[in-house]
Structures are given as C-alpha cells and as structure tokens.
Tab-separated table of C-alpha atoms and ligand atoms in Angstrom:
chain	number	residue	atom	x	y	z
V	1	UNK	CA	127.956	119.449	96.254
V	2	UNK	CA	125.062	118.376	93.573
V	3	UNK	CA	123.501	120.831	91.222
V	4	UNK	CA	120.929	120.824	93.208
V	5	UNK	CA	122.661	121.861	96.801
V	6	UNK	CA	122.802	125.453	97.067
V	7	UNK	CA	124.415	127.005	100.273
V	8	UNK	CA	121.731	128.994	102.363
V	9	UNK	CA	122.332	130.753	106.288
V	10	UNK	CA	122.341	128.306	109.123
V	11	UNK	CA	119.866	129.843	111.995
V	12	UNK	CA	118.226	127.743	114.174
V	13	UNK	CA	117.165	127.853	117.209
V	14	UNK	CA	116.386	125.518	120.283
V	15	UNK	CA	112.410	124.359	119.989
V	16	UNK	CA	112.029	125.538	116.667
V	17	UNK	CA	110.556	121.958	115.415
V	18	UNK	CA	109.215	120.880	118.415
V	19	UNK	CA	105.555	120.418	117.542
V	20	UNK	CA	106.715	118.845	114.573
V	21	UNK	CA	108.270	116.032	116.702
V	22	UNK	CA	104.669	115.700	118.923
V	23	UNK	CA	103.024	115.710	115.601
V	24	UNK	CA	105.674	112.660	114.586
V	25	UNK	CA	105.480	110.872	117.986
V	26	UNK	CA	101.487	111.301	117.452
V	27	UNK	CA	100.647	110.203	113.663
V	28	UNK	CA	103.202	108.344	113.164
V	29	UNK	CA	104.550	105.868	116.113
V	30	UNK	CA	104.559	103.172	114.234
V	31	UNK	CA	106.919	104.124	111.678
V	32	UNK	CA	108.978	105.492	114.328
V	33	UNK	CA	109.024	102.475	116.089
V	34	UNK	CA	109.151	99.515	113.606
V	35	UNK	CA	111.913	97.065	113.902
V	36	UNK	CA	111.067	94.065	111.577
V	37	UNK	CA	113.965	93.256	108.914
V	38	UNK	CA	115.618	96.621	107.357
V	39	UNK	CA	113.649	98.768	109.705
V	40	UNK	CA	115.693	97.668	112.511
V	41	UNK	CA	118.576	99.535	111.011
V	42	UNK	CA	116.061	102.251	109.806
V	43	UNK	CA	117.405	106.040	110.634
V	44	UNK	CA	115.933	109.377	111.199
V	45	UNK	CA	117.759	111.767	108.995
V	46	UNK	CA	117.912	115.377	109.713
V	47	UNK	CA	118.951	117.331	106.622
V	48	UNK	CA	120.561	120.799	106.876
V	49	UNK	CA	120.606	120.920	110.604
V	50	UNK	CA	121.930	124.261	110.955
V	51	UNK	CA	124.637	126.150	112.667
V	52	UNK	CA	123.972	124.040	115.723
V	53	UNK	CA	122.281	120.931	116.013
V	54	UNK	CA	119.497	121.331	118.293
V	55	UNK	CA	116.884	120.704	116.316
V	56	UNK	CA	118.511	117.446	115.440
V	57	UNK	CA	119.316	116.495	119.285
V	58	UNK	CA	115.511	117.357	120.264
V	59	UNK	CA	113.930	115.522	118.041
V	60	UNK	CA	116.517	112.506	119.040
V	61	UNK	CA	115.312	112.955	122.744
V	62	UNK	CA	111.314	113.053	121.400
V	63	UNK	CA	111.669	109.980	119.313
V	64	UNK	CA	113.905	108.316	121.359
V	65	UNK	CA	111.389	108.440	124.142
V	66	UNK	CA	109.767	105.698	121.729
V	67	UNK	CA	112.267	103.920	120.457
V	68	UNK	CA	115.374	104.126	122.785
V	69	UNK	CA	117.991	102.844	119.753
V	70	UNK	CA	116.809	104.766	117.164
V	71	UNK	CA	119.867	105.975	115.186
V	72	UNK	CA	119.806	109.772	114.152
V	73	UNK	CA	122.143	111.133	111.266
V	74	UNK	CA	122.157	114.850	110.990
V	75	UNK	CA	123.427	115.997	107.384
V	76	UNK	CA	125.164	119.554	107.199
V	77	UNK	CA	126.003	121.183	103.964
V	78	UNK	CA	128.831	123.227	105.522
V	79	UNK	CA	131.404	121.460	106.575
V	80	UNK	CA	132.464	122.977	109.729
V	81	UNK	CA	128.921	123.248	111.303
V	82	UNK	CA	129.056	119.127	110.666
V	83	UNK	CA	132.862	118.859	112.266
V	84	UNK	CA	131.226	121.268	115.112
V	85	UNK	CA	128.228	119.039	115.731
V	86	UNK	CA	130.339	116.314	115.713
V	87	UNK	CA	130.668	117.299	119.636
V	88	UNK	CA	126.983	115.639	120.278
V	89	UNK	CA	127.626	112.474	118.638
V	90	UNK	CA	126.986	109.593	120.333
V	91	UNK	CA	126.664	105.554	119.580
V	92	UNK	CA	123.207	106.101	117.827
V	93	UNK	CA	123.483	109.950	116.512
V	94	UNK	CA	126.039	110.651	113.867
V	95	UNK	CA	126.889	114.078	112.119
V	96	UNK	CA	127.840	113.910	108.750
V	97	UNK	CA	128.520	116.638	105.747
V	98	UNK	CA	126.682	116.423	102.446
V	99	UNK	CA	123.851	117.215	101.051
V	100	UNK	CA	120.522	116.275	99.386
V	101	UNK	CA	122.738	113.076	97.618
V	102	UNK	CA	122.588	112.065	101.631
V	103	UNK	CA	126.092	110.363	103.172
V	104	UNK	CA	123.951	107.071	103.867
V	105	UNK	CA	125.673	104.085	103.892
V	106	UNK	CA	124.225	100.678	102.151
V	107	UNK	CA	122.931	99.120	105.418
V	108	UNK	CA	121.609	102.679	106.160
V	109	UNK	CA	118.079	103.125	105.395
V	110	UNK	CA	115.859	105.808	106.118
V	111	UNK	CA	112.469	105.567	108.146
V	112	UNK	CA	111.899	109.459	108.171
V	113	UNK	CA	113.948	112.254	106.727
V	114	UNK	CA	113.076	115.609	107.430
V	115	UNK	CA	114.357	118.949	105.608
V	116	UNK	CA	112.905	122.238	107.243
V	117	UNK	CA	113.625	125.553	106.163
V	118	UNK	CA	116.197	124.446	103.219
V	119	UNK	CA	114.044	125.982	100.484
V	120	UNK	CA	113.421	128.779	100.887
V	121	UNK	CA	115.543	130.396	98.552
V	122	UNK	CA	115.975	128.738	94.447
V	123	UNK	CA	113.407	128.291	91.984
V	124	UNK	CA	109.957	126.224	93.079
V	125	UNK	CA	110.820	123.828	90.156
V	126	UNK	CA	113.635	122.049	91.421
V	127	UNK	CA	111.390	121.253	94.221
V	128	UNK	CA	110.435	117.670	92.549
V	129	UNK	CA	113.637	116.703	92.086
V	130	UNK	CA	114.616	117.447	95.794
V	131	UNK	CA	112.037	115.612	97.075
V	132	UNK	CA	112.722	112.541	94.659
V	133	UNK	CA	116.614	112.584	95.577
V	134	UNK	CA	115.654	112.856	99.155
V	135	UNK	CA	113.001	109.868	99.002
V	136	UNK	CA	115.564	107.674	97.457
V	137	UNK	CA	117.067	106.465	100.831
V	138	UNK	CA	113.538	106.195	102.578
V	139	UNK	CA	112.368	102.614	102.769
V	140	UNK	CA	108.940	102.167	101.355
V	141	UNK	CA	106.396	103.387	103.559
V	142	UNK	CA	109.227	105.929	104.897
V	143	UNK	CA	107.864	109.606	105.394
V	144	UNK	CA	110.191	112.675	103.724
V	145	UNK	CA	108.717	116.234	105.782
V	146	UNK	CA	109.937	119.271	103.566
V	147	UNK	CA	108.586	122.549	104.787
V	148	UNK	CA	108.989	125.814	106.423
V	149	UNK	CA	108.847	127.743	109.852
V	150	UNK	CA	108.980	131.273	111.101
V	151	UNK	CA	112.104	131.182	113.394
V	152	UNK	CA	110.741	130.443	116.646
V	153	UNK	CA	108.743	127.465	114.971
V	154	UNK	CA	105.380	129.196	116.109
V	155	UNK	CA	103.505	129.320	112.486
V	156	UNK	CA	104.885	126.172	110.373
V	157	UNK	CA	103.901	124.015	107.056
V	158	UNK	CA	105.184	120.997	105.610
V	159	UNK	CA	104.712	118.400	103.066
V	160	UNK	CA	104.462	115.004	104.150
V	161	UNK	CA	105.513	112.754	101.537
V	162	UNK	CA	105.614	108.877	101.642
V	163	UNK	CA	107.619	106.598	99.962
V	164	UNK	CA	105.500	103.948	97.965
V	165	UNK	CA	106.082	100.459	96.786
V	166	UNK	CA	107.185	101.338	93.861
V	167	UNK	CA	111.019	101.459	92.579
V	168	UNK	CA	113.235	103.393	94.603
V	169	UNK	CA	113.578	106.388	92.242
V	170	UNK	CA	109.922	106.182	92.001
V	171	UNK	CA	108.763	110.451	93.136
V	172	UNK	CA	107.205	109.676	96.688
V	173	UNK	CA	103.494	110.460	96.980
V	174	UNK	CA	102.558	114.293	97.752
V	175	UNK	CA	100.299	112.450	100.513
V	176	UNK	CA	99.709	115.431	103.035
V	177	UNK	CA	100.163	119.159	104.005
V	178	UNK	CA	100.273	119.814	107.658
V	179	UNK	CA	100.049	123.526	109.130
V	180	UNK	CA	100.714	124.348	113.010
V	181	UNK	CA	100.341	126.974	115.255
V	182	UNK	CA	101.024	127.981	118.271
V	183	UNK	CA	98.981	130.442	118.409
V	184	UNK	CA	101.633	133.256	119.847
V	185	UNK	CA	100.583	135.315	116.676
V	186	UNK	CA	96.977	134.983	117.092
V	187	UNK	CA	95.401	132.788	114.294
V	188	UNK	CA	93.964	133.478	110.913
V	189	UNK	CA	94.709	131.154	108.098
V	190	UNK	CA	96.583	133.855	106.272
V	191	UNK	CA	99.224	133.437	108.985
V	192	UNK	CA	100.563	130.970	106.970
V	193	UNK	CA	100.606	131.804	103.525
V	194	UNK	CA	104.260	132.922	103.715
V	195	UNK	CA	105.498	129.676	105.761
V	196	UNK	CA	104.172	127.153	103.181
V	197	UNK	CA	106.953	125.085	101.468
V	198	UNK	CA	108.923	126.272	98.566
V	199	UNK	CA	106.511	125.216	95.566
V	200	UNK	CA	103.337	126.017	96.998
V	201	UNK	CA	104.144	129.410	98.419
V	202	UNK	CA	103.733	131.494	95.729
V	203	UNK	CA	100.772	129.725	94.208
V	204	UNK	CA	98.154	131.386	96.411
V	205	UNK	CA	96.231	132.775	93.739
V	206	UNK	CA	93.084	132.316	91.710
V	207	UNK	CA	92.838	129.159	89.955
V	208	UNK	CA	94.907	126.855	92.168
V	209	UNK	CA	94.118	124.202	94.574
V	210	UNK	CA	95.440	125.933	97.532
V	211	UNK	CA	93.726	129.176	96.899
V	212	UNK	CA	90.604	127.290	97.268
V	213	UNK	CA	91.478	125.527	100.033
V	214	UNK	CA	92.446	128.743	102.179
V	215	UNK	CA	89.297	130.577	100.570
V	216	UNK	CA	86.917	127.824	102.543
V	217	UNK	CA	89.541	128.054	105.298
V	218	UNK	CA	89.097	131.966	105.666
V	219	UNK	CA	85.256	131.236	104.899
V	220	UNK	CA	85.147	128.996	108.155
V	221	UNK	CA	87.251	130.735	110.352
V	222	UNK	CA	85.083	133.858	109.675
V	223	UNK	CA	81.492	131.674	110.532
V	224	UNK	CA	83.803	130.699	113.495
V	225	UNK	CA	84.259	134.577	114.727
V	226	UNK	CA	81.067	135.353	113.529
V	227	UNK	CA	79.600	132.811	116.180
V	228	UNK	CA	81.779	134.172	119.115
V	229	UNK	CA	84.719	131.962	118.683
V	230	UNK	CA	87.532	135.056	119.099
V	231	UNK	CA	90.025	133.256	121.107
V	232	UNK	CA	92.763	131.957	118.411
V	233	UNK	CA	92.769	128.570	119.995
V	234	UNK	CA	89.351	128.492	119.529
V	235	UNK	CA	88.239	129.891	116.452
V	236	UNK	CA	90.943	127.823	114.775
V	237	UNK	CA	89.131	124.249	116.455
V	238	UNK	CA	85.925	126.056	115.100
V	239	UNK	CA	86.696	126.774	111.824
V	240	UNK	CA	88.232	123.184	111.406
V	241	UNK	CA	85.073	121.355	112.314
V	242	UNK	CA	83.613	123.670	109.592
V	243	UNK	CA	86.485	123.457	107.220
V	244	UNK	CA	85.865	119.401	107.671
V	245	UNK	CA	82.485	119.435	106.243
V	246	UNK	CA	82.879	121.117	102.673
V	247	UNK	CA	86.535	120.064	102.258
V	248	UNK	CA	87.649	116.729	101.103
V	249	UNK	CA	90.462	114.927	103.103
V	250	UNK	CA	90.687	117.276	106.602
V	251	UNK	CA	91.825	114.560	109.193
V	252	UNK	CA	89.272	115.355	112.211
V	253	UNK	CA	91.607	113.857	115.061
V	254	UNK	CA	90.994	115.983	117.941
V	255	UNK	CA	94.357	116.043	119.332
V	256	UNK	CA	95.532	117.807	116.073
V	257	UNK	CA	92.462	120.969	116.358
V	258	UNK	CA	93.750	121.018	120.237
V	259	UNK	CA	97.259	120.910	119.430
V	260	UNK	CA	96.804	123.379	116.435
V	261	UNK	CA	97.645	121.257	114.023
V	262	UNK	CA	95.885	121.103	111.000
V	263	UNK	CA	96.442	117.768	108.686
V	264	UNK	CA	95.188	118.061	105.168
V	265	UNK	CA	95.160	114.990	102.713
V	266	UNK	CA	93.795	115.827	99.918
V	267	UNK	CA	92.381	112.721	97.674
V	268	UNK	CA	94.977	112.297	94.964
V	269	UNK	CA	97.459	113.876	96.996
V	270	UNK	CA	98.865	117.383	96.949
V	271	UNK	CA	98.582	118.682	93.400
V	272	UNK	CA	101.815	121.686	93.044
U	1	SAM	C1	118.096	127.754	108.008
U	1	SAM	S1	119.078	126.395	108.461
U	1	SAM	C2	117.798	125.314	109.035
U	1	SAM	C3	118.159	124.599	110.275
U	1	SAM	C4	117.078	123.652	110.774
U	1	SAM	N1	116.810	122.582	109.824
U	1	SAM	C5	115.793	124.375	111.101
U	1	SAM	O1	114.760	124.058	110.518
U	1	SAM	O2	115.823	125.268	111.945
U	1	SAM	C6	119.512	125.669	106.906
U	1	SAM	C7	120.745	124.793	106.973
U	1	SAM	O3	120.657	123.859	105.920
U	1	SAM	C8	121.918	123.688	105.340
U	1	SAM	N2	121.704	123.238	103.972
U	1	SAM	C9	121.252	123.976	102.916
U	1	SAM	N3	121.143	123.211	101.818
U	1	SAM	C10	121.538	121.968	102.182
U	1	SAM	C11	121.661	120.739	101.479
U	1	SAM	N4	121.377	120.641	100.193
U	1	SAM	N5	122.070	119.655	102.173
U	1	SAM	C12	122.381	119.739	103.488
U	1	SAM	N6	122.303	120.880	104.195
U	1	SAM	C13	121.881	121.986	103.554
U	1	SAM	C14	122.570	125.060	105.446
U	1	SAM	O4	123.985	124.945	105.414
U	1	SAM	C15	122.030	125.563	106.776
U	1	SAM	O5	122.931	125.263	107.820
C-alpha cells in the first residue's frame, strides 16, 4: 500500500455503472476501439472493484460488444476480494491486488481507467495526486473517470480527465464533468450535489465555479417548470437547452439530454 491508498468498504452492486458504460460506448468509441501500435495492447482498468466484481465484468460485456479483445484488469485493494474475483478471469480479464500505484505491467498500457466511489472518504487535497498517479499508465489521449454514485448508480458524477501529450507524469487535463440520472429520484440539480467527486463536493458555495454553474442550472430548471415541463425527464432536457445558452462548454448532443446525461466542459477545463 502507497500513502496514498487508504482502505474503504467494498459495496457494489450489479448495474451500478451501467450508464457510465453507454456513456463510454457513446462519447468515446474510438478510444475504446483503437488498435494502432501500443493501443493494441491498450487495457481498461477498473480500480477498486469492490467486494465482487460486477461492475468490472459489465462493463467488460458493454465494451467488449465493441471491441471483442479488449483486455480488462480489475485492481482490488483487499487482497482476498482480488483472490475471490480471480473466479471470473478469463484470457482477456485479469484480477489483480494493488492499488492507485496500479499492478500494470511494461507492455500494459492503459486506454481508460476508471475509479468510482474510491473517494469518498480522505481529505479533497490528495485528490491531485490520485488522479496524477492514476494517469501515469494511461497512454496519451487515454481517459481516467474518478467520481461518485448513490448505490444503485441512479444519481452519478464524474471527472473525465485525459491524458495529454505531454510527459507521462504530466497531471492529465480536468477536461470534463459528467452528471447522470436516471431519474428514479425525480430530478432537480441539487440531486447531485452530494454525488460529485471528492474535491468538488464540498465546494458548493459562494464564490466557486461550481456554485455558479448549479445556480444557472437551478435558474433553468426552474424556467423549465415554470413553462410546464414537470416530468423529471423532461424538465431536465428543458433546462439543458436553457442551461446551453448562458453557460460556456454544455455539450448539446441529444442522446446525452435523452439519456440524462449531462456533459459539461468547461473552457480551461475543470477549475477545483
Ligand atoms: C465502494 S467500493 C466501489 C466498488 C465499485 N468501484 C463501484 O463503484 O461500485 C470501493 C472498493 O475500492 C477498493 N479500494 C479503495 N481504495 C483503493 C485503492 N487505492 N486501490 C484499489 N482499490 C481500492 C476498496 O477495497 C473497495 O473494495
């Protein structure tokens, strides 16, 4: 274990990142798919899979639906949940204990590696060095998704964060937030305020970049009601169409509004 491992509960449960792998398949086929030089060898890595890998094995399935050889390596802090998981390996999905200092080999890169619902506990300013550890086996262009869920995966947030040119221990670029619903809890943009990753979540407050942006949110969503759009589904397409015309850097892909997903790239990235 690294300093900067710390051992937190293992609860998953089966679907709990689902939308996160449409979301994946959706935005981002082609790094998913990409098989020129190094990227043929080019992993999904599932950090901190839990006390059962189903999250790991579902997103496998989803991915794999693209790109049938696609090797997956889950990464369990606790030992026994990675001996236990060990169960599901297969030629292309591998279970392996460690943590954020990933088990990689040298002829392993990493297209995407994805840590959900790791942070929730230890202080927001380790948060950097996380992600910059975790980029570090990414290959440049390579997408690390840190964020958070409610346990049935129905309200979740995560940072989308993209390895650049750059050298390797370069910090990757705070390129997006994404928030998703699925609407089982109705839909107001305060629904996520306590799912938002680790360094943003208590920053909700006056004078900071994401206070502003959930002010216009709230501002939008309310128009949205105001002009009969009550169903969740639909005051949350609503109030993005609004949201999209006085905030910089809302991705307007309908699939996302229909899908509630809602993709935010700010210009200049993410600021914490
Ligand atoms: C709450 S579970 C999350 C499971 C799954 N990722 C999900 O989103 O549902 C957190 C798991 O991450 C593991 N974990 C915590 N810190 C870790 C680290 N630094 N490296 C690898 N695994 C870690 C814990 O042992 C635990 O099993």
């Amino acid at each position: 274990m690294s300093s900067l491992d710390t051992k937190t509960r293992g609860r998953t449960s089966r679907g709990r990142l689902r939308a996160l792998d449409a979301y994946l398949c959706h935005r981002e086929r082609e790094l998913l798919t990409r098989q020129d030089g190094p990227w043929a060898r080019a992993a999904f890595v599932d950090v901190g899979f839990g006390e059962h890998p189903w999250t790991t094995l579902e997103s496998a399935e989803a991915f794999r639906a693209l790109h049938p050889g696609l090797p997956v390596i889950g990464v369990e802090l606790d030992a026994e949940r990675a001996r236990a998981a060990g169960a599901h390996a297969d030629a292309h999905t591998h279970f392996r204990q460690g943590g954020f200092e990933l088990p990689l080999g040298a002829d392993e890169p990493a297209r995407v590696v994805r840590a959900m619902n790791l942070l929730r506990q230890g202080p927001p300013e380790r948060v950097p060095e996380v992600h910059q550890t975790l980029a570090r086996y990414l290959l440049p262009g390579g997408l690390l998704v840190e964020g958070s869920a409610d346990p049935t995966g129905s309200v979740l947030t995560a940072h989308l964060l993209r390895r650049g040119p750059g050298p390797v221990d370069a910090p990757p670029v705070r390129e997006a937030l994404l928030f998703h619903t699925d609407f089982t809890q109705g839909f107001a943009p305060l629904l996520f305020r306590d799912w938002l990753p680790r360094d943003l979540r208590r920053r909700v407050r006056p004078g900071e970049p994401i206070q502003a942006f959930f002010s216009e949110w709230v501002e939008a969503w309310r128009e949205a009601r105001a002009r009969g759009h009550d169903a969740p589904p639909d005051a949350f397409r609503e109030a993005a169409l609004r949201l999209a015309t006085r905030t910089e850097g809302l991705e307007d892909d309908p699939w996302l509004w229909d899908q509630g997903f809602l993709l935010w790239r700010p210009p200049g990235g993410v600021s914490v």
